[in-house]
GROMACS .gro file of C-alpha atoms in nm:
model
  360
    1GLU     CA    1   0.000   0.000   0.000
    2PRO     CA    2   0.115   0.363  -0.042
    3ASP     CA    3   0.258   0.400   0.310
    4ARG     CA    4   0.302   0.044   0.437
    5LEU     CA    5   0.326  -0.328   0.371
    6LEU     CA    6   0.006  -0.508   0.470
    7VAL     CA    7   0.087  -0.864   0.583
    8SER     CA    8  -0.185  -1.131   0.566
    9LEU     CA    9  -0.156  -1.468   0.739
   10ARG     CA   10  -0.367  -1.778   0.687
   11GLN     CA   11  -0.373  -2.084   0.911
   12THR     CA   12  -0.578  -2.388   0.999
   13PRO     CA   13  -0.812  -2.302   1.291
   14ALA     CA   14  -0.647  -2.320   1.633
   15PRO     CA   15  -0.846  -2.404   1.949
   16ALA     CA   16  -0.668  -2.134   2.154
   17ALA     CA   17  -0.592  -1.770   2.088
   18GLY     CA   18  -0.236  -1.680   1.992
   19GLN     CA   19  -0.007  -1.443   1.813
   20ALA     CA   20   0.229  -1.462   1.515
   21SER     CA   21   0.537  -1.245   1.480
   22VAL     CA   22   0.643  -1.150   1.126
   23LEU     CA   23   1.001  -1.039   1.058
   24ALA     CA   24   1.099  -0.819   0.761
   25ARG     CA   25   1.450  -0.911   0.645
   26THR     CA   26   1.709  -0.781   0.400
   27GLY     CA   27   1.887  -0.996   0.144
   28ASP     CA   28   2.166  -1.078   0.390
   29GLY     CA   29   1.920  -1.192   0.658
   30ARG     CA   30   1.917  -0.883   0.882
   31ALA     CA   31   1.581  -0.811   1.047
   32LEU     CA   32   1.470  -0.453   0.975
   33ALA     CA   33   1.134  -0.459   1.150
   34SER     CA   34   0.866  -0.685   1.294
   35THR     CA   35   0.492  -0.681   1.345
   36THR     CA   36   0.254  -0.897   1.545
   37ILE     CA   37  -0.065  -1.055   1.414
   38ASP     CA   38  -0.331  -1.136   1.674
   39LEU     CA   39  -0.508  -1.468   1.614
   40PRO     CA   40  -0.824  -1.526   1.822
   41ALA     CA   41  -0.932  -1.885   1.880
   42GLY     CA   42  -1.084  -2.055   1.577
   43VAL     CA   43  -0.986  -1.792   1.318
   44THR     CA   44  -0.826  -1.884   0.986
   45ALA     CA   45  -0.674  -1.546   0.894
   46GLY     CA   46  -0.526  -1.230   1.037
   47GLU     CA   47  -0.333  -0.928   0.921
   48ALA     CA   48  -0.108  -0.648   1.043
   49ALA     CA   49   0.088  -0.359   0.892
   50LEU     CA   50   0.460  -0.296   0.860
   51GLU     CA   51   0.518   0.079   0.848
   52LEU     CA   52   0.868   0.178   0.738
   53PRO     CA   53   1.022   0.475   0.556
   54LEU     CA   54   1.038   0.413   0.182
   55GLU     CA   55   1.418   0.384   0.164
   56ILE     CA   56   1.412   0.115   0.435
   57ARG     CA   57   1.097  -0.058   0.310
   58ASN     CA   58   1.251  -0.106  -0.033
   59GLN     CA   59   1.537  -0.302   0.127
   60VAL     CA   60   1.298  -0.573   0.249
   61VAL     CA   61   1.331  -0.884   0.034
   62ARG     CA   62   1.180  -1.146   0.265
   63LEU     CA   63   0.908  -1.188   0.528
   64ASP     CA   64   0.936  -1.474   0.782
   65LEU     CA   65   0.712  -1.605   1.054
   66ASP     CA   66   0.934  -1.600   1.361
   67GLU     CA   67   1.017  -1.944   1.505
   68ASP     CA   68   0.843  -2.124   1.216
   69GLU     CA   69   1.094  -2.266   0.970
   70SER     CA   70   0.906  -2.379   0.661
   71ALA     CA   71   0.858  -2.273   0.300
   72GLY     CA   72   0.499  -2.182   0.382
   73ALA     CA   73   0.616  -1.943   0.656
   74ALA     CA   74   0.842  -1.741   0.426
   75MET     CA   75   0.764  -1.499   0.146
   76LEU     CA   76   1.013  -1.345  -0.097
   77LEU     CA   77   0.943  -0.990  -0.218
   78ASP     CA   78   1.063  -0.895  -0.566
   79GLU     CA   79   1.042  -0.566  -0.756
   80ARG     CA   80   0.662  -0.594  -0.779
   81PHE     CA   81   0.650  -0.507  -0.406
   82ARG     CA   82   0.872  -0.197  -0.431
   83ARG     CA   83   0.748   0.161  -0.442
   84ARG     CA   84   0.993   0.378  -0.631
   85PRO     CA   85   1.047   0.747  -0.545
   86VAL     CA   86   0.944   0.969  -0.837
   87GLY     CA   87   0.999   1.345  -0.850
   88LEU     CA   88   0.760   1.574  -1.040
   89VAL     CA   89   0.855   1.921  -1.164
   90GLY     CA   90   0.630   2.144  -1.372
   91PRO     CA   91   0.672   2.490  -1.526
   92ALA     CA   92   0.793   2.769  -1.300
   93GLN     CA   93   0.456   2.941  -1.272
   94ALA     CA   94   0.192   2.831  -1.020
   95GLY     CA   95  -0.100   2.607  -1.109
   96ALA     CA   96   0.088   2.297  -1.226
   97ASP     CA   97  -0.146   2.075  -1.023
   98THR     CA   98  -0.468   2.256  -1.118
   99PRO     CA   99  -0.738   1.991  -1.181
  100LEU     CA  100  -0.786   1.893  -1.547
  101ILE     CA  101  -0.555   2.159  -1.695
  102GLY     CA  102  -0.240   2.157  -1.478
  103SER     CA  103   0.076   2.007  -1.626
  104LEU     CA  104   0.121   1.771  -1.327
  105TYR     CA  105  -0.244   1.683  -1.259
  106TYR     CA  106  -0.264   1.370  -1.476
  107LEU     CA  107   0.089   1.261  -1.384
  108GLU     CA  108   0.000   1.264  -1.013
  109ARG     CA  109  -0.318   1.065  -1.072
  110ALA     CA  110  -0.139   0.810  -1.292
  111LEU     CA  111   0.162   0.752  -1.066
  112SER     CA  112   0.032   0.790  -0.710
  113PRO     CA  113  -0.111   0.434  -0.681
  114THR     CA  114   0.228   0.269  -0.746
  115ALA     CA  115   0.504   0.521  -0.666
  116GLU     CA  116   0.601   0.761  -0.389
  117LEU     CA  117   0.563   1.106  -0.541
  118ARG     CA  118   0.789   1.393  -0.436
  119SER     CA  119   0.770   1.762  -0.523
  120GLY     CA  120   1.017   2.049  -0.501
  121ASN     CA  121   1.278   2.204  -0.721
  122ILE     CA  122   1.533   1.994  -0.908
  123GLU     CA  123   1.810   2.055  -0.655
  124GLN     CA  124   1.589   1.948  -0.363
  125LEU     CA  125   1.472   1.633  -0.542
  126LEU     CA  126   1.820   1.522  -0.642
  127ALA     CA  127   1.943   1.563  -0.284
  128ARG     CA  128   1.752   1.243  -0.190
  129GLN     CA  129   1.741   0.897  -0.344
  130LEU     CA  130   1.530   0.917  -0.659
  131SER     CA  131   1.443   0.660  -0.925
  132VAL     CA  132   1.265   0.881  -1.180
  133LEU     CA  133   1.246   1.256  -1.235
  134VAL     CA  134   0.958   1.381  -1.452
  135LEU     CA  135   0.978   1.729  -1.607
  136ALA     CA  136   0.655   1.859  -1.762
  137ASP     CA  137   0.735   2.129  -2.021
  138ARG     CA  138   1.018   2.244  -1.794
  139PRO     CA  139   1.328   2.373  -1.977
  140ILE     CA  140   1.657   2.307  -1.796
  141SER     CA  141   1.878   2.602  -1.712
  142GLU     CA  142   2.239   2.601  -1.825
  143GLY     CA  143   2.506   2.570  -1.561
  144ARG     CA  144   2.465   2.392  -1.225
  145GLU     CA  145   2.114   2.263  -1.287
  146ARG     CA  146   2.195   2.101  -1.621
  147GLU     CA  147   2.526   1.963  -1.495
  148ALA     CA  148   2.362   1.810  -1.187
  149LEU     CA  149   2.088   1.647  -1.396
  150ASP     CA  150   2.336   1.514  -1.650
  151ARG     CA  151   2.547   1.361  -1.372
  152TRP     CA  152   2.240   1.207  -1.205
  153VAL     CA  153   2.127   1.046  -1.531
  154ARG     CA  154   2.472   0.908  -1.609
  155GLU     CA  155   2.486   0.755  -1.261
  156GLY     CA  156   2.164   0.559  -1.328
  157GLY     CA  157   1.870   0.800  -1.303
  158THR     CA  158   1.574   0.798  -1.541
  159LEU     CA  159   1.473   1.142  -1.669
  160VAL     CA  160   1.125   1.155  -1.826
  161ARG     CA  161   1.032   1.475  -2.008
  162PHE     CA  162   0.708   1.600  -2.160
  163ALA     CA  163   0.698   1.856  -2.439
  164GLY     CA  164   0.508   2.183  -2.448
  165PRO     CA  165   0.538   2.537  -2.578
  166ARG     CA  166   0.837   2.617  -2.354
  167LEU     CA  167   1.038   2.311  -2.449
  168ALA     CA  168   0.955   2.364  -2.816
  169GLU     CA  169   1.103   2.713  -2.797
  170HIS     CA  170   1.399   2.626  -2.574
  171PRO     CA  171   1.527   2.270  -2.639
  172ASP     CA  172   1.843   2.168  -2.454
  173SER     CA  173   2.104   1.892  -2.453
  174LEU     CA  174   1.915   1.663  -2.210
  175LEU     CA  175   1.687   1.522  -2.478
  176PRO     CA  176   1.708   1.185  -2.655
  177VAL     CA  177   1.675   1.344  -3.002
  178ARG     CA  178   1.729   1.682  -3.165
  179LEU     CA  179   1.405   1.877  -3.206
  180ARG     CA  180   1.287   2.090  -3.495
  181ALA     CA  181   1.204   2.447  -3.407
  182GLY     CA  182   0.839   2.510  -3.322
  183GLU     CA  183   0.547   2.268  -3.306
  184ARG     CA  184   0.357   2.052  -3.551
  185GLN     CA  185  -0.014   2.119  -3.511
  186LEU     CA  186  -0.347   2.130  -3.682
  187GLY     CA  187  -0.348   2.441  -3.898
  188GLY     CA  188   0.025   2.505  -3.856
  189SER     CA  189   0.298   2.518  -4.118
  190LEU     CA  190   0.372   2.147  -4.058
  191SER     CA  191   0.011   2.043  -4.036
  192TRP     CA  192  -0.219   1.741  -4.034
  193GLU     CA  193  -0.561   1.755  -4.188
  194GLN     CA  194  -0.695   1.571  -3.881
  195PRO     CA  195  -0.557   1.445  -3.549
  196GLN     CA  196  -0.327   1.145  -3.569
  197HIS     CA  197  -0.387   0.810  -3.399
  198MET     CA  198  -0.116   0.599  -3.235
  199ALA     CA  199   0.052   0.310  -3.416
  200PRO     CA  200   0.108  -0.028  -3.243
  201PHE     CA  201   0.414  -0.029  -3.020
  202PRO     CA  202   0.733  -0.178  -3.170
  203ASP     CA  203   0.836  -0.519  -3.037
  204THR     CA  204   1.158  -0.366  -2.902
  205SER     CA  205   0.973  -0.098  -2.704
  206PRO     CA  206   0.925  -0.125  -2.325
  207PHE     CA  207   0.558  -0.058  -2.404
  208ALA     CA  208   0.529  -0.373  -2.618
  209GLY     CA  209   0.223  -0.572  -2.515
  210LEU     CA  210   0.014  -0.263  -2.443
  211THR     CA  211  -0.261  -0.175  -2.690
  212PRO     CA  212  -0.310   0.191  -2.789
  213PRO     CA  213  -0.684   0.272  -2.768
  214ALA     CA  214  -0.841   0.377  -3.096
  215GLU     CA  215  -0.977   0.695  -2.937
  216VAL     CA  216  -0.631   0.831  -2.844
  217THR     CA  217  -0.530   1.110  -3.083
  218VAL     CA  218  -0.259   1.375  -3.109
  219SER     CA  219  -0.326   1.724  -3.245
  220THR     CA  220   0.008   1.890  -3.162
  221GLN     CA  221   0.359   1.759  -3.103
  222VAL     CA  222   0.725   1.852  -3.120
  223LEU     CA  223   0.903   1.693  -3.415
  224ALA     CA  224   1.237   1.516  -3.406
  225GLU     CA  225   1.503   1.604  -3.662
  226PRO     CA  226   1.577   1.316  -3.904
  227ASP     CA  227   1.862   1.101  -3.776
  228PRO     CA  228   1.999   0.756  -3.871
  229ARG     CA  229   1.928   0.633  -3.515
  230LEU     CA  230   1.583   0.789  -3.481
  231SER     CA  231   1.404   0.463  -3.552
  232GLU     CA  232   1.583   0.266  -3.279
  233ARG     CA  233   1.524   0.549  -3.030
  234SER     CA  234   1.148   0.557  -3.100
  235TRP     CA  235   0.948   0.370  -2.834
  236ALA     CA  236   0.609   0.488  -2.963
  237ARG     CA  237   0.496   0.631  -3.296
  238LEU     CA  238   0.194   0.790  -3.457
  239ALA     CA  239   0.010   0.632  -3.747
  240ASP     CA  240   0.210   0.841  -3.996
  241GLY     CA  241   0.536   0.708  -3.848
  242THR     CA  242   0.650   1.019  -3.660
  243PRO     CA  243   0.790   0.950  -3.312
  244LEU     CA  244   0.562   1.005  -3.013
  245VAL     CA  245   0.801   0.877  -2.741
  246THR     CA  246   1.178   0.867  -2.790
  247ALA     CA  247   1.454   0.751  -2.555
  248GLU     CA  248   1.831   0.739  -2.531
  249THR     CA  249   2.070   0.569  -2.290
  250ARG     CA  250   2.315   0.804  -2.118
  251GLY     CA  251   2.578   0.631  -1.908
  252ALA     CA  252   2.396   0.401  -1.664
  253GLY     CA  253   2.068   0.593  -1.699
  254ARG     CA  254   1.829   0.707  -1.971
  255ILE     CA  255   1.636   1.005  -2.098
  256VAL     CA  256   1.279   0.959  -2.226
  257LEU     CA  257   1.077   1.225  -2.411
  258PHE     CA  258   0.702   1.232  -2.471
  259HIS     CA  259   0.661   1.460  -2.773
  260VAL     CA  260   0.327   1.586  -2.634
  261THR     CA  261   0.220   1.768  -2.319
  262ALA     CA  262   0.148   1.593  -1.988
  263ASN     CA  263  -0.202   1.741  -1.988
  264ALA     CA  264  -0.474   1.718  -2.254
  265GLU     CA  265  -0.368   2.037  -2.438
  266TRP     CA  266  -0.191   1.858  -2.726
  267SER     CA  267  -0.330   1.505  -2.695
  268ASN     CA  268  -0.595   1.308  -2.510
  269LEU     CA  269  -0.337   1.042  -2.418
  270PRO     CA  270  -0.328   1.161  -2.052
  271LEU     CA  271  -0.705   1.098  -2.035
  272SER     CA  272  -0.669   0.734  -2.136
  273GLY     CA  273  -0.599   0.419  -1.935
  274LEU     CA  274  -0.289   0.369  -2.149
  275PHE     CA  275  -0.116   0.670  -1.988
  276PRO     CA  276  -0.066   0.520  -1.638
  277ASP     CA  277   0.033   0.186  -1.793
  278MET     CA  278   0.310   0.355  -1.994
  279LEU     CA  279   0.435   0.548  -1.692
  280ARG     CA  280   0.440   0.236  -1.475
  281ARG     CA  281   0.654   0.061  -1.735
  282LEU     CA  282   0.902   0.349  -1.720
  283VAL     CA  283   0.916   0.343  -1.339
  284ALA     CA  284   0.971  -0.033  -1.351
  285LEU     CA  285   1.261   0.015  -1.593
  286SER     CA  286   1.417   0.268  -1.359
  287SER     CA  287   1.431   0.013  -1.075
  288GLY     CA  288   1.626  -0.240  -1.279
  289VAL     CA  289   1.337  -0.461  -1.384
  290ALA     CA  290   1.414  -0.598  -1.727
  291GLY     CA  291   1.046  -0.651  -1.799
  292ALA     CA  292   1.085  -0.982  -1.979
  293GLU     CA  293   0.783  -1.052  -2.198
  294GLY     CA  294   0.662  -1.342  -2.403
  295SER     CA  295   0.835  -1.675  -2.355
  296ALA     CA  296   1.169  -1.541  -2.225
  297PRO     CA  297   1.291  -1.809  -1.980
  298LEU     CA  298   1.334  -1.723  -1.613
  299ALA     CA  299   1.601  -1.967  -1.493
  300PRO     CA  300   1.621  -2.085  -1.130
  301VAL     CA  301   1.868  -1.867  -0.936
  302GLU     CA  302   1.808  -1.991  -0.581
  303THR     CA  303   1.540  -2.227  -0.458
  304MET     CA  304   1.387  -2.287  -0.117
  305ASP     CA  305   1.378  -2.621   0.066
  306GLY     CA  306   1.100  -2.739   0.296
  307PHE     CA  307   1.253  -2.551   0.589
  308GLY     CA  308   1.247  -2.218   0.404
  309ARG     CA  309   1.623  -2.213   0.341
  310LEU     CA  310   1.752  -2.073   0.011
  311GLY     CA  311   2.029  -2.249  -0.179
  312PRO     CA  312   2.149  -2.349  -0.526
  313ALA     CA  313   1.879  -2.501  -0.744
  314PRO     CA  314   1.903  -2.883  -0.751
  315SER     CA  315   1.919  -3.074  -1.080
  316GLY     CA  316   1.583  -3.121  -1.244
  317VAL     CA  317   1.455  -2.772  -1.164
  318ALA     CA  318   1.329  -2.610  -1.484
  319ALA     CA  319   1.308  -2.250  -1.602
  320ILE     CA  320   0.970  -2.077  -1.619
  321ALA     CA  321   0.851  -1.875  -1.918
  322ALA     CA  322   0.797  -1.511  -1.819
  323ASN     CA  323   0.442  -1.505  -1.955
  324ALA     CA  324   0.354  -1.821  -1.756
  325PHE     CA  325   0.508  -1.716  -1.426
  326ALA     CA  326   0.189  -1.588  -1.263
  327GLU     CA  327   0.011  -1.918  -1.328
  328THR     CA  328   0.297  -2.145  -1.221
  329ARG     CA  329   0.233  -2.350  -0.908
  330PRO     CA  330   0.536  -2.451  -0.699
  331GLY     CA  331   0.632  -2.818  -0.721
  332PRO     CA  332   0.932  -3.046  -0.775
  333ARG     CA  333   1.011  -2.895  -1.117
  334HIS     CA  334   0.949  -2.538  -0.995
  335PRO     CA  335   1.025  -2.512  -0.621
  336PRO     CA  336   0.974  -2.179  -0.443
  337GLY     CA  337   1.262  -1.935  -0.478
  338TRP     CA  338   1.419  -1.682  -0.710
  339TYR     CA  339   1.395  -1.713  -1.088
  340GLY     CA  340   1.555  -1.470  -1.330
  341VAL     CA  341   1.685  -1.374  -1.671
  342PRO     CA  342   2.054  -1.470  -1.700
  343GLY     CA  343   2.302  -1.184  -1.708
  344GLU     CA  344   2.371  -0.878  -1.499
  345GLY     CA  345   2.069  -0.651  -1.454
  346GLY     CA  346   1.823  -0.920  -1.565
  347GLU     CA  347   1.477  -0.951  -1.419
  348ARG     CA  348   1.441  -1.157  -1.099
  349ARG     CA  349   1.102  -1.287  -0.987
  350ALA     CA  350   0.992  -1.454  -0.663
  351LEU     CA  351   0.792  -1.777  -0.667
  352ASN     CA  352   0.629  -1.830  -0.328
  353LEU     CA  353   0.462  -2.141  -0.190
  354SER     CA  354   0.211  -1.946   0.017
  355ALA     CA  355   0.063  -1.769  -0.284
  356SER     CA  356  -0.060  -2.100  -0.431
  357LEU     CA  357  -0.196  -2.265  -0.116
  358PRO     CA  358  -0.575  -2.308  -0.093
  359ALA     CA  359  -0.768  -2.129   0.179
  360PRO     CA  360  -0.795  -2.338   0.499
   0.00000   0.00000   0.00000
């Protein structure tokens, strides 16, 4: 949940009342916190909350029932349980969060269910741990501000930018592509006869697997200058082939540009259900999730024995296809544990025994 981990326990009915202590542990086994679940006589379930600051909560990789060593009394937490800190910065003038028209209004609504949102100026936001920084039509000043952002991106940060009149007039070096001067709009010098729809996402895009709704259209955008690498940097396109979202890797991080505004001024994309899905994919990328799709195999990394102890996977344990992971039930061929994409930075998913057990 936004401000806590809610822990649910299920058990066979006990004749006497009792308590269960749940420990939150790091990857090296250190206990960061604990909570107690009260279990009245005869109940089959209980729950309690673990309230921790975000930076500490994101270090939790395992929950254990204290003094109960079994695979059913342990739960591994992968990236799906993390809440990433995301900073939002709009134009300098007030009103960025004004309902329906503000440049940050739709961003806040799209990201708040799955991320911890932070506000402030760029210097304040970069002073704390941050996964993603979103700039909505916010040009970047030369000097300290641009140098600090460039350094943060190269060290692994994800900078997501949205276009607008200000960015169109004052492009800078922290963009994935070079922009043409001005905007392309209905009735402008570079004009469409009618608003453009979105094309299907390329297979190489992080948005692959999402379906652009037919009702999403774009009436104004900033155009990218032709470039031999423009195609490979395009994560989303319009029906006429022009880029809608472009991205470039810088050092250990990346810069992503939406060629439209973050509100509904240039496009109705922010009004659609696709908008939060696209933003969640970007936040997931920032946290190191590879986002394996299709039949990419998730090989066993470590597996859990009956006593809840992790160790090397025994022979006979098989990989799990990424698109079948959610439906996979633990068993001899797929014991509980960690499964992942081979290679540094690959996706790692947790398969837990408790998630597949029937209700008592």
